[in-house]
């Protein structure tokens, strides 16, 4: 390593840390986005097919042994409005103006599913210091191990979709998130089944399958002309339980999860733009690849101790100066 390169990268990385910003030095390029696994499984959620029945929410609770969430005094219905320690899947609503027309951005309404996106390059896995979150090397499913978790909640910050939820109401709370119905004691995917939410969905709005097959299906729908009819599959995209014919809506030409932050194994399509459906603004580069690149660079150039020392010295000197100022000692 040349002395000049060491200094250049150390200073560049150090400046980023001291400024409180994430600056990617040259070596950040050494860590590109992870690629989708060859055998990755996932889901395609088509908002235009969703009727808001919440059968997927009820099935998710049943499969995962979670209690209903009630807000009103009538304890007759699960009323979960967002993900929580007791809710791994929720259906939200978009509404504009009079909210009369389904799948219309203006004066319309639409549904949107929220559950783990099973990122191709998951931020939650990247930031977990004890590998309590892991990604399966074949299926790409992102799983959680409560026994390994130390409760630091880094994963809640590392996830761009605000998915991991802590059980604040429990004495020994743990993180909860969708594990694609394949955690210990459930294992639907390992047993050749589809996810509970896809099985329960009456319209095929939530479709299960391999990422490749789901992406191909999503691309097929992007090519359809609004007003023509299409036979929508239900259940597993590669071996559907049934089909149903429906008029094709005016899809936004955007498959959410094809590329965002390295892509996701759960993808969404819709006739409403995704910013209106509450999806976060994401670049194609994953935060995990940038953060791990910077981290690698800092350690590679032995810059972290120098940066930490410089930062600490700065803070100590500033405090000492303030103390002297207060005492009127500084010249
Ligand atoms: S959506 Fe969040 S919790 Fe799920 S895999 Fe991605 S980063 Fe992890
Ligand atoms: S895959 Fe399973 S855990 Fe995840 S949202 Fe669907 S039913 Fe719930
Ligand atoms: S089961 Fe299907 S149609 Fe019903 S709310 Fe869930 S995704 Fe929508």
mmCIF file of C-alpha atoms and ligand atoms in Angstrom:
data_model
loop_
_atom_site.group_PDB
_atom_site.id
_atom_site.type_symbol
_atom_site.label_atom_id
_atom_site.label_comp_id
_atom_site.label_asym_id
_atom_site.label_seq_id
_atom_site.Cartn_x
_atom_site.Cartn_y
_atom_site.Cartn_z
ATOM 1 C CA UNK A 1 0.000 0.000 0.000
ATOM 2 C CA UNK A 2 1.367 3.389 -0.923
ATOM 3 C CA UNK A 3 1.697 5.942 1.869
ATOM 4 C CA UNK A 4 -0.127 8.490 -0.287
ATOM 5 C CA UNK A 5 -3.112 6.108 -0.805
ATOM 6 C CA UNK A 6 -3.246 5.374 2.902
ATOM 7 C CA UNK A 7 -3.395 9.063 3.779
ATOM 8 C CA UNK A 8 -5.856 9.895 1.003
ATOM 9 C CA UNK A 9 -8.340 7.190 1.969
ATOM 10 C CA UNK A 10 -7.889 7.689 5.703
ATOM 11 C CA UNK A 11 -8.578 11.398 5.395
ATOM 12 C CA UNK A 12 -11.507 10.871 3.074
ATOM 13 C CA UNK A 13 -13.105 8.266 5.334
ATOM 14 C CA UNK A 14 -12.262 10.265 8.434
ATOM 15 C CA UNK A 15 -13.834 13.391 7.007
ATOM 16 C CA UNK A 16 -17.009 11.436 6.386
ATOM 17 C CA UNK A 17 -17.155 10.140 9.932
ATOM 18 C CA UNK A 18 -16.365 13.496 11.505
ATOM 19 C CA UNK A 19 -18.959 15.212 9.358
ATOM 20 C CA UNK A 20 -21.474 12.617 10.466
ATOM 21 C CA UNK A 21 -22.055 11.694 6.844
ATOM 22 C CA UNK A 22 -21.674 8.409 5.014
ATOM 23 C CA UNK A 23 -18.898 9.005 2.500
ATOM 24 C CA UNK A 24 -17.940 6.081 0.311
ATOM 25 C CA UNK A 25 -14.181 6.027 -0.255
ATOM 26 C CA UNK A 26 -12.733 4.293 -3.300
ATOM 27 C CA UNK A 27 -12.793 0.889 -1.622
ATOM 28 C CA UNK A 28 -16.568 1.109 -1.027
ATOM 29 C CA UNK A 29 -16.746 -0.166 -4.606
ATOM 30 C CA UNK A 30 -15.160 -3.372 -3.352
ATOM 31 C CA UNK A 31 -18.534 -4.440 -2.014
ATOM 32 C CA UNK A 32 -21.186 -4.419 -4.769
ATOM 33 C CA UNK A 33 -24.829 -5.275 -4.090
ATOM 34 C CA UNK A 34 -25.471 -8.925 -3.344
ATOM 35 C CA UNK A 35 -27.129 -10.738 -6.248
ATOM 36 C CA UNK A 36 -30.468 -12.616 -5.992
ATOM 37 C CA UNK A 37 -29.943 -16.270 -5.022
ATOM 38 C CA UNK A 38 -30.564 -18.737 -7.821
ATOM 39 C CA UNK A 39 -33.218 -20.578 -5.830
ATOM 40 C CA UNK A 40 -34.749 -17.474 -4.264
ATOM 41 C CA UNK A 41 -38.420 -17.682 -3.360
ATOM 42 C CA UNK A 42 -40.695 -14.746 -2.749
ATOM 43 C CA UNK A 43 -44.053 -13.202 -3.409
ATOM 44 C CA UNK A 44 -45.621 -10.822 -5.902
ATOM 45 C CA UNK A 45 -48.222 -8.493 -4.450
ATOM 46 C CA UNK A 46 -50.467 -6.944 -7.110
ATOM 47 C CA UNK A 47 -52.268 -4.071 -5.419
ATOM 48 C CA UNK A 48 -54.835 -3.876 -8.237
ATOM 49 C CA UNK A 49 -56.067 -7.406 -7.395
ATOM 50 C CA UNK A 50 -56.295 -6.784 -3.660
ATOM 51 C CA UNK A 51 -59.820 -6.336 -2.299
ATOM 52 C CA UNK A 52 -58.718 -5.538 1.249
ATOM 53 C CA UNK A 53 -60.367 -8.644 2.720
ATOM 54 C CA UNK A 54 -57.398 -9.225 5.089
ATOM 55 C CA UNK A 55 -57.643 -13.001 4.754
ATOM 56 C CA UNK A 56 -53.839 -12.846 4.428
ATOM 57 C CA UNK A 57 -53.578 -11.009 7.755
ATOM 58 C CA UNK A 58 -55.770 -13.570 9.541
ATOM 59 C CA UNK A 59 -53.891 -16.501 7.988
ATOM 60 C CA UNK A 60 -50.550 -14.942 8.895
ATOM 61 C CA UNK A 61 -51.664 -14.720 12.520
ATOM 62 C CA UNK A 62 -52.918 -18.304 12.487
ATOM 63 C CA UNK A 63 -49.774 -19.749 10.897
ATOM 64 C CA UNK A 64 -47.466 -17.797 13.193
ATOM 65 C CA UNK A 65 -49.531 -18.232 16.379
ATOM 66 C CA UNK A 66 -50.031 -14.545 16.992
ATOM 67 C CA UNK A 67 -52.960 -12.907 18.769
ATOM 68 C CA UNK A 68 -55.315 -10.452 17.096
ATOM 69 C CA UNK A 69 -54.730 -6.765 17.813
ATOM 70 C CA UNK A 70 -57.842 -4.931 18.976
ATOM 71 C CA UNK A 71 -58.150 -1.164 19.237
ATOM 72 C CA UNK A 72 -61.881 -0.561 19.717
ATOM 73 C CA UNK A 73 -63.926 -2.044 22.559
ATOM 74 C CA UNK A 74 -65.502 -4.632 20.280
ATOM 75 C CA UNK A 75 -62.978 -7.478 20.389
ATOM 76 C CA UNK A 76 -64.433 -9.163 17.344
ATOM 77 C CA UNK A 77 -61.920 -8.434 14.622
ATOM 78 C CA UNK A 78 -58.196 -8.019 14.210
ATOM 79 C CA UNK A 79 -57.710 -4.270 13.857
ATOM 80 C CA UNK A 80 -53.945 -4.100 13.422
ATOM 81 C CA UNK A 81 -53.148 -0.939 11.498
ATOM 82 C CA UNK A 82 -49.426 -1.439 11.255
ATOM 83 C CA UNK A 83 -46.719 -4.007 11.789
ATOM 84 C CA UNK A 84 -45.970 -4.710 15.435
ATOM 85 C CA UNK A 85 -44.593 -7.380 17.723
ATOM 86 C CA UNK A 86 -47.895 -9.212 17.196
ATOM 87 C CA UNK A 87 -48.498 -8.454 13.512
ATOM 88 C CA UNK A 88 -46.186 -9.579 10.699
ATOM 89 C CA UNK A 89 -48.431 -8.636 7.804
ATOM 90 C CA UNK A 90 -50.855 -5.779 7.413
ATOM 91 C CA UNK A 91 -53.031 -4.319 4.650
ATOM 92 C CA UNK A 92 -52.999 -0.528 4.488
ATOM 93 C CA UNK A 93 -55.163 1.793 2.468
ATOM 94 C CA UNK A 94 -54.324 4.709 0.180
ATOM 95 C CA UNK A 95 -57.090 7.258 -0.190
ATOM 96 C CA UNK A 96 -57.275 10.517 -2.122
ATOM 97 C CA UNK A 97 -60.082 13.071 -2.115
ATOM 98 C CA UNK A 98 -63.499 11.454 -2.380
ATOM 99 C CA UNK A 99 -61.795 8.053 -2.471
ATOM 100 C CA UNK A 100 -64.407 6.621 -4.805
ATOM 101 C CA UNK A 101 -62.543 4.811 -7.552
ATOM 102 C CA UNK A 102 -60.419 1.744 -6.868
ATOM 103 C CA UNK A 103 -56.823 2.070 -8.091
ATOM 104 C CA UNK A 104 -57.178 5.719 -9.124
ATOM 105 C CA UNK A 105 -54.593 8.151 -7.757
ATOM 106 C CA UNK A 106 -57.042 11.086 -7.800
ATOM 107 C CA UNK A 107 -60.275 10.706 -5.831
ATOM 108 C CA UNK A 108 -59.504 7.038 -5.554
ATOM 109 C CA UNK A 109 -58.280 4.384 -3.180
ATOM 110 C CA UNK A 110 -56.007 1.349 -3.221
ATOM 111 C CA UNK A 111 -54.630 -1.283 -0.896
ATOM 112 C CA UNK A 112 -51.011 -1.921 -0.040
ATOM 113 C CA UNK A 113 -49.506 -4.888 1.794
ATOM 114 C CA UNK A 114 -46.763 -4.454 4.354
ATOM 115 C CA UNK A 115 -44.579 -7.335 5.467
ATOM 116 C CA UNK A 116 -40.901 -8.186 5.197
ATOM 117 C CA UNK A 117 -39.643 -7.675 1.645
ATOM 118 C CA UNK A 118 -36.929 -10.324 2.065
ATOM 119 C CA UNK A 119 -34.288 -8.044 0.588
ATOM 120 C CA UNK A 120 -31.671 -9.493 -1.733
ATOM 121 C CA UNK A 121 -29.047 -7.474 0.184
ATOM 122 C CA UNK A 122 -30.738 -7.100 3.586
ATOM 123 C CA UNK A 123 -29.806 -4.159 5.794
ATOM 124 C CA UNK A 124 -31.114 -5.950 8.892
ATOM 125 C CA UNK A 125 -28.655 -8.809 8.387
ATOM 126 C CA UNK A 126 -25.810 -6.391 7.698
ATOM 127 C CA UNK A 127 -26.226 -4.410 10.931
ATOM 128 C CA UNK A 128 -26.972 -7.273 13.327
ATOM 129 C CA UNK A 129 -23.834 -7.663 15.489
ATOM 130 C CA UNK A 130 -24.578 -11.244 16.596
ATOM 131 C CA UNK A 131 -25.969 -12.825 13.389
ATOM 132 C CA UNK A 132 -29.424 -13.165 14.868
ATOM 133 C CA UNK A 133 -30.710 -12.255 11.419
ATOM 134 C CA UNK A 134 -29.511 -14.424 8.574
ATOM 135 C CA UNK A 135 -30.247 -14.927 4.913
ATOM 136 C CA UNK A 136 -30.713 -18.469 3.624
ATOM 137 C CA UNK A 137 -28.014 -19.233 1.025
ATOM 138 C CA UNK A 138 -30.470 -20.916 -1.365
ATOM 139 C CA UNK A 139 -33.951 -19.502 -0.803
ATOM 140 C CA UNK A 140 -32.842 -15.992 0.210
ATOM 141 C CA UNK A 141 -35.352 -16.041 3.087
ATOM 142 C CA UNK A 142 -34.302 -13.669 5.874
ATOM 143 C CA UNK A 143 -34.769 -15.421 9.222
ATOM 144 C CA UNK A 144 -34.517 -14.376 12.843
ATOM 145 C CA UNK A 145 -33.030 -16.338 15.741
ATOM 146 C CA UNK A 146 -34.447 -15.134 19.062
ATOM 147 C CA UNK A 147 -31.871 -17.178 20.997
ATOM 148 C CA UNK A 148 -28.987 -15.256 19.429
ATOM 149 C CA UNK A 149 -30.638 -11.810 19.628
ATOM 150 C CA UNK A 150 -29.276 -9.433 22.308
ATOM 151 C CA UNK A 151 -32.126 -6.930 21.855
ATOM 152 C CA UNK A 152 -29.934 -4.086 20.532
ATOM 153 C CA UNK A 153 -32.600 -3.251 17.886
ATOM 154 C CA UNK A 154 -30.013 -2.281 15.265
ATOM 155 C CA UNK A 155 -32.113 -4.209 12.735
ATOM 156 C CA UNK A 156 -34.991 -1.769 13.262
ATOM 157 C CA UNK A 157 -32.704 1.040 12.124
ATOM 158 C CA UNK A 158 -31.027 -0.969 9.369
ATOM 159 C CA UNK A 159 -34.278 -1.881 7.604
ATOM 160 C CA UNK A 160 -35.442 0.688 5.030
ATOM 161 C CA UNK A 161 -39.016 -0.627 5.254
ATOM 162 C CA UNK A 162 -39.419 -0.342 9.029
ATOM 163 C CA UNK A 163 -40.223 -4.045 9.240
ATOM 164 C CA UNK A 164 -38.545 -5.551 12.338
ATOM 165 C CA UNK A 165 -40.704 -4.788 15.360
ATOM 166 C CA UNK A 166 -39.829 -5.156 19.021
ATOM 167 C CA UNK A 167 -42.296 -6.615 21.519
ATOM 168 C CA UNK A 168 -42.279 -3.638 23.883
ATOM 169 C CA UNK A 169 -45.263 -4.979 25.817
ATOM 170 C CA UNK A 170 -43.462 -8.178 26.892
ATOM 171 C CA UNK A 171 -41.052 -8.507 29.817
ATOM 172 C CA UNK A 172 -38.571 -10.425 27.675
ATOM 173 C CA UNK A 173 -39.583 -9.007 24.330
ATOM 174 C CA UNK A 174 -37.999 -10.105 21.087
ATOM 175 C CA UNK A 175 -37.889 -8.860 17.520
ATOM 176 C CA UNK A 176 -40.593 -10.102 15.210
ATOM 177 C CA UNK A 177 -40.768 -10.075 11.443
ATOM 178 C CA UNK A 178 -42.163 -12.250 8.646
ATOM 179 C CA UNK A 179 -39.861 -15.212 8.022
ATOM 180 C CA UNK A 180 -41.831 -16.333 4.995
ATOM 181 C CA UNK A 181 -43.633 -18.933 7.110
ATOM 182 C CA UNK A 182 -40.478 -21.007 7.312
ATOM 183 C CA UNK A 183 -39.170 -20.615 10.844
ATOM 184 C CA UNK A 184 -38.741 -23.455 13.342
ATOM 185 C CA UNK A 185 -42.106 -25.078 14.024
ATOM 186 C CA UNK A 186 -43.732 -23.655 10.887
ATOM 187 C CA UNK A 187 -41.479 -24.676 7.936
ATOM 188 C CA UNK A 188 -44.077 -24.317 5.201
ATOM 189 C CA UNK A 189 -41.531 -23.662 2.429
ATOM 190 C CA UNK A 190 -39.265 -26.553 3.488
ATOM 191 C CA UNK A 191 -42.334 -28.799 3.301
ATOM 192 C CA UNK A 192 -43.156 -27.743 -0.243
ATOM 193 C CA UNK A 193 -46.033 -25.479 0.780
ATOM 194 C CA UNK A 194 -46.579 -21.864 -0.159
ATOM 195 C CA UNK A 195 -46.718 -18.982 2.319
ATOM 196 C CA UNK A 196 -49.864 -18.682 4.423
ATOM 197 C CA UNK A 197 -50.784 -15.272 3.022
ATOM 198 C CA UNK A 198 -50.541 -16.478 -0.587
ATOM 199 C CA UNK A 199 -52.584 -19.581 0.188
ATOM 200 C CA UNK A 200 -55.337 -17.542 1.832
ATOM 201 C CA UNK A 201 -55.530 -14.788 -0.778
ATOM 202 C CA UNK A 202 -58.773 -15.310 -2.761
ATOM 203 C CA UNK A 203 -57.776 -13.122 -5.701
ATOM 204 C CA UNK A 204 -54.116 -13.964 -6.269
ATOM 205 C CA UNK A 205 -53.138 -10.455 -5.165
ATOM 206 C CA UNK A 206 -50.493 -12.200 -3.066
ATOM 207 C CA UNK A 207 -48.799 -14.760 -5.255
ATOM 208 C CA UNK A 208 -46.056 -17.164 -4.171
ATOM 209 C CA UNK A 209 -43.191 -18.574 -6.260
ATOM 210 C CA UNK A 210 -39.558 -18.350 -7.184
ATOM 211 C CA UNK A 211 -38.254 -14.825 -7.616
ATOM 212 C CA UNK A 212 -37.484 -15.517 -11.255
ATOM 213 C CA UNK A 213 -41.006 -16.757 -12.041
ATOM 214 C CA UNK A 214 -42.635 -13.912 -10.122
ATOM 215 C CA UNK A 215 -40.493 -11.309 -11.850
ATOM 216 C CA UNK A 216 -41.389 -12.812 -15.240
ATOM 217 C CA UNK A 217 -45.098 -12.691 -14.286
ATOM 218 C CA UNK A 218 -44.765 -9.059 -13.166
ATOM 219 C CA UNK A 219 -43.040 -8.142 -16.445
ATOM 220 C CA UNK A 220 -45.811 -9.927 -18.366
ATOM 221 C CA UNK A 221 -48.393 -7.761 -16.607
ATOM 222 C CA UNK A 222 -46.440 -4.619 -17.443
ATOM 223 C CA UNK A 223 -46.841 -5.523 -21.133
ATOM 224 C CA UNK A 224 -50.637 -5.943 -20.924
ATOM 225 C CA UNK A 225 -52.886 -3.270 -22.377
ATOM 226 C CA UNK A 226 -55.357 -1.571 -20.032
ATOM 227 C CA UNK A 227 -58.886 -2.766 -20.799
ATOM 228 C CA UNK A 228 -57.982 -6.202 -22.164
ATOM 229 C CA UNK A 229 -58.607 -9.294 -20.094
ATOM 230 C CA UNK A 230 -55.985 -11.481 -18.444
ATOM 231 C CA UNK A 231 -56.135 -14.795 -16.619
ATOM 232 C CA UNK A 232 -54.607 -14.038 -13.245
ATOM 233 C CA UNK A 233 -53.128 -17.046 -11.407
ATOM 234 C CA UNK A 234 -53.827 -17.684 -7.740
ATOM 235 C CA UNK A 235 -51.570 -19.388 -5.161
ATOM 236 C CA UNK A 236 -48.219 -20.488 -6.613
ATOM 237 C CA UNK A 237 -47.280 -18.790 -9.875
ATOM 238 C CA UNK A 238 -45.677 -21.980 -11.245
ATOM 239 C CA UNK A 239 -48.544 -24.320 -10.300
ATOM 240 C CA UNK A 240 -51.588 -22.121 -9.679
ATOM 241 C CA UNK A 241 -54.591 -23.390 -7.686
ATOM 242 C CA UNK A 242 -56.830 -21.592 -10.163
ATOM 243 C CA UNK A 243 -57.054 -18.610 -12.493
ATOM 244 C CA UNK A 244 -59.535 -15.803 -12.697
ATOM 245 C CA UNK A 245 -60.213 -13.506 -15.592
ATOM 246 C CA UNK A 246 -60.106 -9.785 -14.957
ATOM 247 C CA UNK A 247 -59.844 -6.546 -16.891
ATOM 248 C CA UNK A 248 -56.281 -5.258 -16.963
ATOM 249 C CA UNK A 249 -55.778 -1.961 -15.099
ATOM 250 C CA UNK A 250 -53.381 0.835 -16.064
ATOM 251 C CA UNK A 251 -50.301 -0.465 -14.268
ATOM 252 C CA UNK A 252 -47.520 1.915 -13.332
ATOM 253 C CA UNK A 253 -44.523 0.689 -15.309
ATOM 254 C CA UNK A 254 -42.596 -0.076 -12.162
ATOM 255 C CA UNK A 255 -41.932 -3.380 -10.430
ATOM 256 C CA UNK A 256 -41.056 -2.448 -6.888
ATOM 257 C CA UNK A 257 -38.282 -4.706 -5.680
ATOM 258 C CA UNK A 258 -36.800 -5.516 -9.052
ATOM 259 C CA UNK A 259 -33.938 -3.120 -8.367
ATOM 260 C CA UNK A 260 -34.542 -0.977 -5.270
ATOM 261 C CA UNK A 261 -31.620 -1.214 -2.841
ATOM 262 C CA UNK A 262 -30.374 -4.301 -4.643
ATOM 263 C CA UNK A 263 -33.860 -5.750 -5.078
ATOM 264 C CA UNK A 264 -36.234 -7.744 -2.926
ATOM 265 C CA UNK A 265 -37.671 -11.242 -3.143
ATOM 266 C CA UNK A 266 -41.116 -9.841 -2.329
ATOM 267 C CA UNK A 267 -42.115 -7.534 -5.168
ATOM 268 C CA UNK A 268 -45.068 -5.193 -5.611
ATOM 269 C CA UNK A 269 -46.922 -3.815 -8.636
ATOM 270 C CA UNK A 270 -49.683 -1.246 -8.615
ATOM 271 C CA UNK A 271 -51.576 1.397 -10.548
ATOM 272 C CA UNK A 272 -50.679 3.981 -7.892
ATOM 273 C CA UNK A 273 -47.145 5.365 -7.719
ATOM 274 C CA UNK A 274 -45.169 3.805 -4.919
ATOM 275 C CA UNK A 275 -44.271 7.037 -3.170
ATOM 276 C CA UNK A 276 -48.016 7.542 -2.648
ATOM 277 C CA UNK A 277 -48.243 4.014 -1.254
ATOM 278 C CA UNK A 278 -45.615 4.891 1.326
ATOM 279 C CA UNK A 279 -42.587 3.114 -0.105
ATOM 280 C CA UNK A 280 -39.285 4.767 0.893
ATOM 281 C CA UNK A 281 -37.111 6.590 -1.661
ATOM 282 C CA UNK A 282 -34.323 4.096 -2.410
ATOM 283 C CA UNK A 283 -31.390 4.052 -4.783
ATOM 284 C CA UNK A 284 -30.411 0.887 -6.616
ATOM 285 C CA UNK A 285 -27.291 0.588 -4.471
ATOM 286 C CA UNK A 286 -28.062 -1.145 -1.165
ATOM 287 C CA UNK A 287 -27.233 0.659 2.071
ATOM 288 C CA UNK A 288 -25.604 -2.571 3.268
ATOM 289 C CA UNK A 289 -23.115 -2.534 0.388
ATOM 290 C CA UNK A 290 -22.186 1.105 1.029
ATOM 291 C CA UNK A 291 -21.913 0.716 4.814
ATOM 292 C CA UNK A 292 -19.892 -2.485 4.592
ATOM 293 C CA UNK A 293 -17.677 -0.870 1.935
ATOM 294 C CA UNK A 294 -16.945 2.124 4.187
ATOM 295 C CA UNK A 295 -16.410 -0.138 7.186
ATOM 296 C CA UNK A 296 -14.059 -2.323 5.168
ATOM 297 C CA UNK A 297 -12.175 0.736 3.987
ATOM 298 C CA UNK A 298 -11.793 2.165 7.470
ATOM 299 C CA UNK A 299 -10.350 -1.061 8.818
ATOM 300 C CA UNK A 300 -8.372 -1.779 5.684
ATOM 301 C CA UNK A 301 -6.468 1.455 6.000
ATOM 302 C CA UNK A 302 -6.327 1.225 9.803
ATOM 303 C CA UNK A 303 -8.104 4.555 9.754
ATOM 304 C CA UNK A 304 -10.800 3.806 12.315
ATOM 305 C CA UNK A 305 -8.587 4.125 15.419
ATOM 306 C CA UNK A 306 -7.070 7.325 14.021
ATOM 307 C CA UNK A 307 -10.481 8.738 13.204
ATOM 308 C CA UNK A 308 -11.875 7.743 16.604
ATOM 309 C CA UNK A 309 -8.866 9.290 18.338
ATOM 310 C CA UNK A 310 -9.142 12.477 16.288
ATOM 311 C CA UNK A 311 -12.869 12.686 17.036
ATOM 312 C CA UNK A 312 -12.378 12.080 20.746
ATOM 313 C CA UNK A 313 -9.502 14.615 20.916
ATOM 314 C CA UNK A 314 -11.693 17.198 19.202
ATOM 315 C CA UNK A 315 -14.563 16.661 21.648
ATOM 316 C CA UNK A 316 -12.267 16.689 24.705
ATOM 317 C CA UNK A 317 -10.493 19.874 23.536
ATOM 318 C CA UNK A 318 -13.809 21.613 22.796
ATOM 319 C CA UNK A 319 -15.152 20.734 26.255
ATOM 320 C CA UNK A 320 -11.926 21.831 27.913
ATOM 321 C CA UNK A 321 -12.027 25.152 26.026
ATOM 322 C CA UNK A 322 -15.641 25.688 27.041
ATOM 323 C CA UNK A 323 -14.758 25.010 30.683
ATOM 324 C CA UNK A 324 -11.847 27.477 30.467
ATOM 325 C CA UNK A 325 -14.105 30.067 28.829
ATOM 326 C CA UNK A 326 -16.594 29.707 31.656
ATOM 327 C CA UNK A 327 -13.812 30.228 34.181
ATOM 328 C CA UNK A 328 -12.298 33.070 32.080
ATOM 329 C CA UNK A 329 -8.980 31.177 31.864
ATOM 330 C CA UNK A 330 -8.509 30.945 28.071
ATOM 331 C CA UNK A 331 -6.259 33.586 26.552
HETATM 332 S S1 LIG B 1 -37.417 -5.655 4.587
HETATM 333 FE FE1 LIG B 1 -36.208 -5.080 6.378
HETATM 334 S S2 LIG B 1 -36.424 -6.815 7.782
HETATM 335 FE FE2 LIG B 1 -37.018 -7.543 5.740
HETATM 336 S S3 LIG B 1 -35.108 -8.383 4.850
HETATM 337 FE FE3 LIG B 1 -35.265 -6.241 4.186
HETATM 338 S S4 LIG B 1 -34.040 -5.137 5.721
HETATM 339 FE FE4 LIG B 1 -34.524 -7.131 6.606
HETATM 340 S S1 LIG B 2 -45.128 -15.096 4.402
HETATM 341 FE FE1 LIG B 2 -46.061 -15.946 6.269
HETATM 342 S S2 LIG B 2 -45.213 -14.680 7.925
HETATM 343 FE FE2 LIG B 2 -44.856 -13.570 6.009
HETATM 344 S S3 LIG B 2 -46.603 -12.187 5.775
HETATM 345 FE FE3 LIG B 2 -47.126 -14.081 4.663
HETATM 346 S S4 LIG B 2 -48.215 -15.349 6.156
HETATM 347 FE FE4 LIG B 2 -47.169 -13.736 7.309
HETATM 348 S S1 LIG B 3 -55.974 -11.860 1.154
HETATM 349 FE FE1 LIG B 3 -55.409 -11.045 -0.860
HETATM 350 S S2 LIG B 3 -57.147 -9.753 -1.461
HETATM 351 FE FE2 LIG B 3 -57.385 -10.140 0.722
HETATM 352 S S3 LIG B 3 -56.335 -8.397 1.709
HETATM 353 FE FE3 LIG B 3 -54.809 -10.002 1.533
HETATM 354 S S4 LIG B 3 -53.745 -9.595 -0.395
HETATM 355 FE FE4 LIG B 3 -55.677 -8.425 -0.434
#
